[in-house]
XYZ file of C-alpha atoms in Angstrom:
725
model
C 84.843 73.590 139.291
C 87.700 76.047 138.940
C 88.153 75.775 135.244
C 85.346 76.760 132.765
C 84.990 76.685 129.008
C 82.954 79.714 127.704
C 81.393 80.080 124.465
C 82.196 83.861 123.287
C 80.179 85.728 121.039
C 82.817 85.796 118.251
C 82.823 82.975 115.704
C 86.437 83.497 114.847
C 87.758 82.949 118.408
C 86.127 79.558 119.235
C 85.541 78.326 122.766
C 88.040 79.779 125.387
C 88.899 78.434 128.785
C 89.189 80.629 132.156
C 89.565 80.065 135.630
C 87.176 81.250 138.360
C 88.015 84.097 140.441
C 88.254 83.818 144.319
C 84.653 83.356 145.682
C 83.156 83.058 142.274
C 80.602 80.187 141.523
C 78.977 79.473 137.973
C 76.615 77.066 136.423
C 76.395 76.020 132.747
C 74.362 78.769 130.968
C 75.690 81.673 132.970
C 76.356 84.791 131.020
C 79.921 86.243 132.060
C 82.225 88.847 131.116
C 85.862 87.515 130.403
C 89.098 89.320 129.804
C 90.843 89.055 126.159
C 93.783 90.795 125.762
C 93.379 94.618 126.730
C 89.416 94.279 126.283
C 86.655 92.224 127.686
C 84.157 89.966 125.945
C 80.716 88.456 126.606
C 80.512 84.801 126.792
C 78.291 81.811 128.013
C 79.479 79.185 130.411
C 79.051 75.805 128.562
C 78.492 72.381 129.776
C 81.592 70.343 130.485
C 82.738 68.225 127.571
C 80.464 69.689 124.878
C 82.712 72.284 123.386
C 85.886 71.399 121.642
C 89.145 73.302 122.565
C 92.803 73.331 123.422
C 93.933 72.279 126.953
C 95.783 75.326 128.376
C 97.761 74.790 131.388
C 95.813 76.017 134.453
C 98.570 78.430 135.509
C 97.996 80.431 132.461
C 94.379 80.748 132.525
C 92.933 84.257 133.375
C 90.119 84.815 135.906
C 86.728 85.640 134.529
C 85.856 89.289 135.393
C 82.216 89.132 136.410
C 78.794 87.348 136.176
C 76.220 89.240 134.206
C 73.075 89.701 136.452
C 70.703 87.697 134.261
C 69.259 84.214 134.695
C 71.588 81.377 133.246
C 70.458 80.017 130.041
C 68.477 76.913 130.425
C 69.597 73.554 129.233
C 66.973 73.060 126.612
C 68.018 76.465 125.011
C 71.623 75.487 125.106
C 70.618 72.214 123.227
C 68.686 74.136 120.696
C 71.797 76.438 119.966
C 73.911 73.381 119.393
C 71.197 71.759 117.169
C 70.672 74.807 115.122
C 74.628 75.331 114.693
C 74.954 71.584 113.621
C 71.803 71.393 111.251
C 72.483 74.713 109.561
C 76.272 74.452 109.392
C 76.640 77.658 111.420
C 79.118 78.879 114.126
C 77.891 78.220 117.451
C 78.797 81.968 118.455
C 76.405 83.118 115.743
C 73.453 81.258 117.022
C 74.342 82.132 120.609
C 74.303 85.867 119.443
C 70.763 85.640 118.486
C 69.860 84.623 122.098
C 71.754 87.469 123.510
C 70.595 90.033 120.954
C 69.502 92.860 123.129
C 72.842 94.009 124.643
C 71.046 96.350 126.791
C 69.244 93.474 128.667
C 72.566 92.415 130.058
C 73.131 95.296 132.553
C 72.913 98.869 133.081
C 70.641 100.900 135.062
C 67.063 100.177 135.668
C 65.807 103.490 134.756
C 66.551 105.427 131.596
C 66.081 109.088 130.455
C 63.750 109.420 127.510
C 62.404 112.487 125.792
C 59.132 113.796 124.736
C 57.670 117.140 123.311
C 56.945 119.558 126.142
C 54.177 121.511 124.037
C 56.673 124.624 123.786
C 57.908 126.176 120.569
C 61.625 126.937 119.553
C 63.033 130.523 119.494
C 63.861 130.065 115.918
C 61.888 127.583 113.554
C 63.902 126.002 110.784
C 62.406 123.283 108.357
C 64.401 120.333 110.252
C 62.864 121.400 113.618
C 59.206 121.733 112.264
C 59.737 118.376 110.688
C 60.856 116.824 114.075
C 58.094 118.567 116.022
C 55.390 117.203 113.555
C 56.839 113.786 113.480
C 57.190 113.382 117.284
C 53.702 114.342 118.298
C 52.774 111.556 120.830
C 56.243 109.773 120.544
C 58.618 109.020 123.399
C 62.155 107.590 123.418
C 65.838 108.064 123.506
C 67.453 110.801 121.334
C 68.680 108.013 119.023
C 65.096 106.510 118.690
C 63.451 109.818 118.254
C 66.131 110.852 115.502
C 65.060 107.655 113.675
C 61.461 108.521 113.988
C 61.780 112.085 112.923
C 64.411 111.516 110.198
C 66.656 114.250 111.449
C 69.910 114.367 113.217
C 70.332 114.006 116.986
C 71.953 117.458 116.852
C 68.659 119.140 115.848
C 66.844 117.264 118.718
C 69.595 118.088 121.302
C 68.992 121.753 120.122
C 65.518 121.452 120.868
C 66.137 119.974 124.407
C 68.322 122.882 125.047
C 65.347 125.295 124.310
C 62.936 123.054 126.313
C 60.796 122.112 123.264
C 61.739 118.433 124.106
C 61.822 117.489 127.612
C 63.544 114.723 129.522
C 61.676 112.129 131.710
C 62.762 109.266 133.996
C 61.451 105.870 132.913
C 61.491 102.499 134.690
C 62.777 100.022 132.085
C 61.957 96.722 133.766
C 58.309 97.688 134.687
C 55.756 94.568 134.713
C 53.538 94.089 131.662
C 49.773 93.992 131.943
C 48.519 90.572 132.955
C 46.412 88.582 130.364
C 43.099 87.018 131.789
C 42.626 83.539 130.184
C 38.602 83.920 130.945
C 38.261 87.606 130.123
C 36.068 86.952 127.002
C 35.182 83.333 126.468
C 34.658 82.712 122.742
C 31.660 80.889 121.292
C 33.444 78.132 119.241
C 31.759 76.024 116.522
C 31.786 72.253 117.373
C 34.623 71.571 114.942
C 36.682 74.433 116.786
C 35.942 73.151 120.254
C 37.090 69.619 119.232
C 40.353 70.830 117.842
C 40.927 73.374 120.756
C 40.125 70.584 123.267
C 42.943 68.278 121.773
C 45.386 71.275 122.181
C 44.346 72.079 125.671
C 44.868 68.480 126.850
C 48.423 68.695 125.073
C 49.249 71.689 127.185
C 48.103 70.132 130.278
C 50.055 67.019 129.551
C 53.372 68.964 129.606
C 55.171 66.816 126.975
C 56.386 67.129 123.325
C 53.508 67.005 120.909
C 53.683 68.649 117.370
C 50.300 69.587 115.633
C 49.110 70.696 112.278
C 46.029 72.745 112.122
C 44.847 72.417 108.502
C 41.856 75.067 108.357
C 40.419 76.603 105.434
C 40.719 80.461 105.157
C 38.085 82.003 107.582
C 37.799 78.756 109.700
C 38.667 80.549 112.914
C 42.294 78.981 113.352
C 43.340 81.896 115.735
C 40.365 81.739 117.979
C 40.941 77.869 118.143
C 44.607 77.903 119.143
C 43.785 80.881 121.789
C 42.219 78.057 123.906
C 45.429 76.333 124.615
C 47.169 79.780 125.028
C 44.430 80.399 127.750
C 45.231 77.219 129.349
C 48.924 77.920 129.354
C 48.114 81.169 130.980
C 45.964 79.589 133.877
C 49.096 77.211 134.256
C 51.392 80.219 134.974
C 53.377 79.244 131.892
C 54.591 81.317 128.830
C 53.429 81.083 125.307
C 55.498 82.230 122.133
C 53.300 83.062 119.061
C 55.375 83.503 115.936
C 54.056 85.713 113.075
C 55.477 85.817 109.557
C 55.240 89.659 109.220
C 55.438 92.686 111.457
C 52.655 94.229 109.526
C 50.295 91.412 110.957
C 51.036 92.363 114.541
C 48.546 95.105 114.894
C 45.619 92.900 113.715
C 46.717 90.071 115.959
C 47.074 92.491 118.955
C 43.764 93.599 118.454
C 42.129 90.103 118.246
C 44.388 89.120 121.351
C 43.262 92.082 123.604
C 39.622 91.432 122.722
C 40.009 87.724 123.945
C 42.426 88.155 126.990
C 41.783 91.865 128.041
C 45.646 92.803 127.653
C 48.109 93.050 125.000
C 50.892 90.415 124.763
C 54.624 91.188 124.765
C 55.998 91.998 121.439
C 59.184 91.089 119.853
C 60.371 92.376 116.356
C 62.581 94.727 114.730
C 60.668 97.919 114.830
C 60.885 97.875 118.743
C 63.023 100.724 120.278
C 66.192 99.390 122.205
C 64.432 100.105 125.543
C 61.689 98.079 124.568
C 63.781 95.233 123.474
C 65.682 95.411 126.796
C 62.341 95.419 128.863
C 60.983 92.543 126.815
C 64.169 90.429 127.084
C 64.619 90.802 130.644
C 60.889 90.156 131.426
C 60.868 86.904 129.249
C 63.825 85.561 131.064
C 62.418 86.437 134.516
C 59.371 84.530 133.828
C 55.462 85.249 134.308
C 55.584 85.241 137.989
C 57.963 88.078 138.299
C 57.313 90.117 135.191
C 53.957 89.184 133.919
C 55.598 88.328 130.521
C 53.018 85.536 129.718
C 52.367 85.563 126.009
C 55.135 86.841 123.530
C 54.080 87.487 119.908
C 56.921 88.147 117.506
C 58.906 87.576 114.249
C 61.077 84.480 113.868
C 63.976 85.841 116.163
C 61.631 85.586 119.136
C 62.315 81.868 118.790
C 65.680 82.252 120.484
C 64.658 84.249 123.452
C 65.537 82.774 126.984
C 61.996 81.882 128.170
C 61.892 81.163 131.882
C 58.895 78.617 131.666
C 57.690 78.092 128.052
C 54.566 75.878 127.880
C 53.494 76.172 124.261
C 54.680 77.431 120.827
C 52.372 78.453 117.904
C 53.556 79.258 114.357
C 50.692 81.124 112.587
C 50.575 81.145 108.704
C 53.346 78.157 109.103
C 53.567 78.026 105.354
C 55.118 81.382 104.920
C 58.668 81.591 103.456
C 59.413 84.674 105.506
C 60.082 82.339 108.302
C 63.155 81.371 106.803
C 66.126 83.642 107.267
C 68.113 84.317 104.114
C 71.394 85.720 105.596
C 73.680 84.996 108.802
C 72.265 81.900 110.239
C 69.863 80.742 107.692
C 67.503 78.888 109.648
C 63.723 78.124 109.210
C 61.616 79.234 112.184
C 59.051 76.773 111.503
C 61.246 73.792 111.905
C 63.444 75.145 114.601
C 60.179 75.830 116.583
C 59.406 72.114 116.450
C 62.907 71.339 117.737
C 62.647 73.985 120.549
C 59.329 72.349 121.504
C 61.044 68.941 121.601
C 63.995 70.254 123.874
C 61.297 72.033 126.045
C 59.117 68.883 126.164
C 55.958 71.076 125.369
C 53.455 71.123 122.316
C 54.049 73.073 119.152
C 51.100 74.280 116.931
C 51.574 74.886 113.096
C 48.634 76.627 111.830
C 47.691 77.138 108.052
C 45.138 77.176 105.386
C 47.793 76.146 102.776
C 50.433 73.930 104.701
C 53.749 73.498 103.331
C 54.043 70.180 101.407
C 56.811 69.215 104.126
C 54.382 69.858 106.999
C 51.630 67.867 105.324
C 53.977 64.831 104.707
C 55.023 64.902 108.282
C 51.285 64.809 109.296
C 50.281 62.273 106.703
C 53.375 60.175 108.061
C 51.996 60.353 111.644
C 55.035 62.537 112.880
C 52.569 65.358 113.472
C 48.997 65.252 114.494
C 46.801 66.643 111.975
C 43.751 68.437 113.227
C 41.248 70.029 110.393
C 38.889 72.790 110.173
C 37.050 72.081 106.939
C 34.394 74.969 107.059
C 34.357 78.745 107.534
C 33.231 80.076 110.920
C 29.519 81.316 111.328
C 28.212 79.737 108.372
C 30.370 81.872 105.692
C 30.883 80.243 102.457
C 34.096 79.786 100.479
C 34.231 82.196 97.439
C 33.429 81.366 93.888
C 36.544 81.156 91.868
C 36.553 81.987 88.066
C 39.178 82.198 85.468
C 39.851 85.045 83.189
C 41.801 83.788 80.167
C 44.014 86.697 78.912
C 44.701 85.332 75.604
C 40.810 85.724 75.052
C 39.702 88.734 77.438
C 42.749 90.771 76.554
C 43.149 94.109 78.450
C 43.229 97.375 76.514
C 46.587 98.619 75.277
C 48.719 99.909 78.193
C 46.292 98.421 80.782
C 46.241 95.299 83.045
C 42.802 94.735 84.134
C 40.605 92.633 81.669
C 36.799 93.519 81.052
C 35.537 91.043 83.350
C 37.290 92.039 86.258
C 36.758 95.616 85.549
C 32.935 94.751 85.465
C 33.028 93.121 88.894
C 34.939 96.065 90.432
C 32.208 98.395 89.019
C 29.644 96.276 90.456
C 31.216 96.205 93.983
C 31.642 99.752 94.073
C 27.972 100.273 93.256
C 26.998 97.972 95.974
C 29.322 99.724 98.519
C 31.479 96.560 99.109
C 35.144 96.269 99.125
C 37.532 94.820 96.525
C 41.197 93.594 96.541
C 43.604 93.442 93.640
C 46.551 91.111 94.137
C 49.853 91.590 92.285
C 53.035 90.341 93.920
C 55.200 93.282 92.576
C 56.076 96.526 94.650
C 56.464 99.926 93.129
C 54.914 101.303 89.807
C 57.138 99.324 87.200
C 59.690 96.594 87.432
C 61.995 98.276 84.594
C 62.473 101.715 83.059
C 64.161 102.161 79.681
C 64.826 104.908 77.235
C 62.654 104.679 74.272
C 65.324 106.725 72.135
C 68.429 104.286 72.732
C 67.071 101.492 74.774
C 69.184 102.138 77.827
C 67.882 100.056 80.770
C 68.216 101.376 84.401
C 70.058 98.825 86.216
C 71.522 98.635 89.819
C 75.337 99.157 89.952
C 75.598 96.928 92.876
C 73.396 93.930 91.769
C 72.316 92.126 88.689
C 68.800 93.569 88.765
C 66.830 96.439 87.294
C 65.877 99.553 89.118
C 62.230 99.529 90.203
C 60.205 102.732 89.705
C 58.407 103.811 92.741
C 56.019 106.853 91.798
C 54.671 107.265 95.392
C 58.051 108.212 96.586
C 59.648 109.520 93.279
C 62.515 107.052 93.226
C 64.115 104.243 91.499
C 64.896 101.569 93.677
C 66.975 98.232 93.979
C 64.802 95.683 96.010
C 67.926 93.618 96.645
C 70.492 96.170 98.044
C 68.349 98.948 99.005
C 69.806 101.477 96.622
C 67.827 104.488 95.653
C 67.946 107.377 93.399
C 65.961 110.063 91.965
C 64.510 109.430 88.274
C 66.720 111.543 86.075
C 65.475 114.196 83.759
C 67.293 112.818 80.802
C 68.538 109.401 79.679
C 72.013 108.981 81.141
C 73.134 107.253 78.061
C 72.037 109.413 75.135
C 71.023 112.510 76.934
C 67.617 112.560 75.303
C 64.837 114.155 77.621
C 61.337 113.088 78.056
C 62.009 109.719 76.916
C 61.813 107.360 79.792
C 59.069 104.569 79.694
C 57.930 102.319 82.383
C 57.582 98.686 81.549
C 55.258 96.292 83.203
C 53.028 96.819 86.092
C 53.564 97.153 89.814
C 50.790 97.525 92.298
C 51.236 101.460 92.113
C 50.391 101.191 88.238
C 47.371 99.013 89.007
C 46.312 101.405 91.595
C 46.599 104.343 89.112
C 44.733 102.222 86.463
C 41.829 101.791 89.101
C 41.734 105.367 89.745
C 41.602 106.237 86.236
C 38.708 103.648 85.581
C 36.654 104.753 88.726
C 37.625 108.261 89.775
C 35.289 108.242 92.759
C 36.901 105.126 94.225
C 39.129 105.283 97.420
C 42.069 103.207 96.525
C 44.806 102.081 98.899
C 48.176 100.419 98.073
C 49.236 97.819 100.668
C 52.913 96.696 100.478
C 55.950 96.598 102.683
C 56.706 100.103 101.433
C 53.388 101.471 102.722
C 52.828 99.198 105.720
C 56.233 98.750 107.059
C 55.598 99.529 110.546
C 53.031 98.198 113.026
C 51.719 101.889 113.185
C 51.076 102.172 109.447
C 49.473 98.644 109.478
C 47.262 99.727 112.386
C 45.970 102.817 110.516
C 45.387 100.903 107.188
C 43.283 98.325 109.143
C 41.335 100.890 110.848
C 40.498 102.744 107.426
C 39.630 99.276 105.828
C 37.209 98.392 108.789
C 35.650 101.800 108.884
C 34.835 101.451 105.135
C 36.870 104.490 104.288
C 38.636 102.378 101.413
C 36.933 100.731 98.371
C 39.692 98.982 96.689
C 42.888 97.550 98.104
C 45.802 97.068 95.683
C 48.552 94.833 97.462
C 51.187 92.186 97.410
C 51.632 89.106 99.250
C 51.425 91.354 102.416
C 47.620 91.165 102.086
C 47.181 87.367 101.486
C 47.145 86.401 105.101
C 45.716 87.305 108.668
C 43.393 90.034 107.599
C 39.870 89.776 108.176
C 37.513 92.263 106.362
C 33.825 91.259 106.354
C 32.889 93.829 103.627
C 35.333 92.555 101.299
C 33.520 90.515 98.642
C 35.706 90.651 95.471
C 39.342 89.461 95.014
C 40.989 89.877 91.587
C 44.335 88.233 90.818
C 46.041 90.407 88.275
C 48.775 87.986 87.130
C 48.453 84.761 88.415
C 51.426 83.364 86.130
C 53.952 85.670 87.727
C 54.992 83.336 90.466
C 55.571 80.416 88.021
C 58.466 82.363 86.432
C 62.047 81.877 87.025
C 64.056 79.057 88.618
C 62.283 78.701 92.015
C 61.866 74.842 92.678
C 58.942 75.488 94.890
C 57.174 77.841 92.244
C 53.944 75.758 91.828
C 53.546 75.365 95.494
C 54.175 79.036 96.426
C 51.966 80.072 93.628
C 48.990 77.965 94.856
C 49.540 79.153 98.372
C 49.547 82.810 97.618
C 46.751 82.735 95.464
C 44.540 80.535 97.812
C 45.523 82.757 100.720
C 44.441 85.901 98.845
C 41.372 84.296 97.499
C 40.511 83.436 101.169
C 40.186 87.215 101.867
C 36.814 87.423 100.093
C 33.382 86.751 101.495
C 34.441 86.231 104.989
C 31.325 87.777 106.489
C 27.658 87.523 105.854
C 27.976 88.460 102.057
C 29.200 85.924 99.463
C 32.680 86.451 97.833
C 34.021 85.959 94.315
C 37.683 85.498 93.189
C 38.576 86.332 89.512
C 42.196 84.946 88.511
C 43.653 86.615 85.312
C 45.839 84.136 83.579
C 47.430 83.274 80.118
C 47.731 79.552 81.051
C 44.439 78.111 82.394
C 45.653 74.604 81.692
C 48.479 74.945 84.223
C 47.881 72.186 87.018
C 48.102 74.777 89.622
C 45.885 77.218 88.092
C 43.157 74.365 87.263
C 43.382 73.320 90.963
C 42.704 76.744 92.148
C 39.745 77.177 89.806
C 38.375 73.890 90.740
C 39.130 74.084 94.489
C 40.845 70.801 94.568
C 43.880 71.341 96.647
C 44.234 67.555 97.610
C 44.688 66.735 93.913
C 47.319 69.529 93.472
C 49.287 68.405 96.413
C 49.045 64.848 95.448
C 50.498 65.694 92.059
C 53.155 67.940 93.401
C 54.167 65.246 95.869
C 54.750 62.694 93.160
C 56.733 65.100 91.183
C 58.987 65.812 94.268
C 59.296 62.151 94.981
C 60.415 61.494 91.333
C 62.952 64.320 91.712
C 64.221 63.303 95.174
C 63.177 66.759 96.374
C 61.961 67.674 99.794
C 60.327 66.077 101.799
C 61.757 62.819 100.142
C 65.311 64.178 99.492
C 67.371 67.031 100.732
C 68.837 70.238 99.223
C 71.465 72.470 100.250
C 73.153 75.403 98.604
C 76.707 76.703 98.823
C 77.293 80.391 97.667
C 80.857 81.771 97.250
C 81.094 85.529 96.883
C 83.604 88.180 96.434
C 84.215 91.838 95.308
C 86.452 90.454 92.660
C 84.761 88.234 89.991
C 87.884 86.320 89.149
C 88.521 85.521 92.842
C 84.904 84.278 93.313
C 85.149 82.245 89.949
C 88.525 80.691 90.708
C 87.660 79.835 94.444
C 84.398 77.980 93.295
C 86.356 76.301 90.502
C 88.936 74.874 93.026
C 86.156 73.884 95.457
C 84.368 72.102 92.635
C 87.390 70.177 91.825
C 87.462 68.666 95.281
C 83.734 67.850 95.448
C 82.998 64.686 97.475
C 82.069 61.591 95.491
C 79.204 59.787 97.276
C 76.235 57.854 95.861
C 73.663 59.507 98.093
C 74.895 63.093 97.423
C 74.838 64.772 93.876
C 76.312 68.066 93.592
C 75.447 70.734 90.736
C 77.779 73.582 89.884
C 79.578 75.551 90.271
C 77.719 78.269 88.071
C 77.125 81.892 88.249
C 74.179 82.358 90.593
C 71.092 83.843 88.916
C 71.671 86.955 90.667
C 75.366 87.004 89.707
C 76.142 90.393 91.507
C 74.499 91.189 95.030
C 75.398 94.129 96.898
C 78.591 94.592 95.046
C 79.752 90.978 95.304
C 80.041 88.433 92.530
C 78.495 85.175 93.484
C 78.782 81.393 92.463
C 76.483 78.682 93.589
C 76.586 74.965 94.119
C 73.230 73.135 94.554
C 73.435 69.816 96.512
C 70.718 67.188 96.312
C 70.935 64.346 98.918
C 68.919 61.393 100.021
C 67.301 61.649 103.345
C 69.793 59.074 104.711
C 72.892 60.970 103.786
C 75.068 62.645 106.338
C 74.766 65.860 104.491
C 75.945 68.382 106.860
C 78.915 66.260 107.786
C 79.984 65.861 104.086
C 79.583 69.636 103.628
C 81.486 70.626 106.697
C 84.419 68.108 105.772
C 84.462 69.400 102.128
C 84.519 73.114 103.119
C 87.035 72.715 106.142
C 89.567 71.266 103.760
C 89.807 74.717 101.959
C 91.705 77.747 102.745
C 89.817 80.518 101.112
C 91.124 83.992 100.368
C 90.235 86.752 102.759
C 87.949 88.348 100.368
C 85.974 85.242 99.652
C 82.779 84.590 101.896
C 81.227 81.039 101.850
C 77.667 80.621 102.864
C 75.817 77.418 103.469
C 72.111 77.152 103.086
C 70.324 73.964 104.346
C 66.782 73.305 103.033
C 67.093 76.651 100.817
C 63.877 78.686 99.772
C 65.809 80.941 97.615
C 67.587 79.827 94.440
C 68.925 83.183 93.098
């Protein structure tokens, strides 16, 4: 063909037509460089007839500039791009940009200059140079990478290069990865594990679409079980994608993977350096035969990489809400993984101890095959769960731990065993106020209080990232020594433990303290070496970790997750507490869980105490059915925002005046969002409830496309929302 339509990576431009230069030949999926005015743009050659566009006379078409030397995007991946854009009401270009997310992978040299410490010392030592030399011990990367690691400017590092303290080295970017050996360390599976693993291995051999849900209690060995179909895919020379919900879980997974397969998998997450992302992207696109990129473990964005020969997808901790992207293209990686498996015609495994209600419904309806692991591996028993009624067992004034929990902490310390205290609230205190005038410290950019972080001596907004030092005096009345921390965060609980047990070694485990794989690896090594007695953590510690000496879990405030307007609050609370409870007693020693609550009669709390998950899910299912909520109905959110409150309010009102009238779609709003101001933008929301049979996306597109919004107004569509703020 002499004429091609390309999808450029700019949503504002839409598809554009070009002609082929003399002697140029392309196929659908080819990545190309095309002229646009005085500049060039990157685009993807698309299938004929699948993209809308204006027919431009052939004589006016400009020729493509060049073909990028990477493999064409395969048909199944192009279909996934189309489906994701259609389902989530997102521009095709925005989805395609996630596939080509590593700009460096599209060309450039095969070697790059990186830098590392040479062992020398500078002629003149400055504080910044000393900081850089200390931080860069054992590190290697580009000047930009090292600048981010050391927290100093690139100019400081270039000065050290000129003095020979940092030396340049030439590095081959596209070197192969170590090969995993499917038979390196064969596990001794239990009969239940072997049965489930056999079903999954057969599915990999069959080379056809098959969705599975592994529903296994905490400690049942789900990871070791799904490693068997991973091994089979490796034997077949095919690729495997394993999705994890948190970067902090990566190091724990890598250790277990290397023990089983003798080599580390390819990683893909936001903490990788640009050169590492380029190497991974090109290796994945080249395929395992050329690059040894056999198993890829990553965060949700790894789902859109251009796999050459994908044979299996595994979504670990599939219930986790962090698989849902909350800005840009608001996709749910759990659901999109099933669709990618369908387009690739391969099996997909969702693994969880507390599956999402939607996943359970699909399994109970026969759409997914449900595979159960109902007992812990190696004879370990599930922990005993007890409630602590805080209306009776009241903590001391200014304290948050009740006497029964303190007594159990003391018993574990005397026995040399480890304990975990769970509170899903980062920082020291969620609110700081002046006891003299009542002034509350609020974020200027968001409708949110500033959270005190004493470990870093900052007041921080958890929504926009603003940080400021705590003032010496109240900014409202000028009074000094009058600021009061209100409520507990994990840092405050850690201080309380330290005050009660000065000899205890306490660690705080949150995204602030374990934000990189390296930090998580250090924390993991300390716990496993017995160097930590009490862990105080947020939801980060509720999954994935295996600590055999941890025998006590204390839930500081089980009611916290039930507050607010989250329509999935009960399910999320059950999942978090059940997961954190599952950290106890995973070895030979029995475990115990104490749940502090002011509402022991609440259905979700009673279900946790009785270990009756099925009864809770049954009640929650009926409540959802009555409300027409997922999985029986569908939700969508529309968020309008502007830096001008009046502009946002009036745009929302005009949109509301033209809402579609349909029997199977019900639209609530507009109303100010619970988080009415976010990152300096005023926000109004609509909540849409639709029957399963409704043409939800088509209705929303038709409604929104009929409006010409002001340049300052942003419109976001969230299909199947998990956040309601």
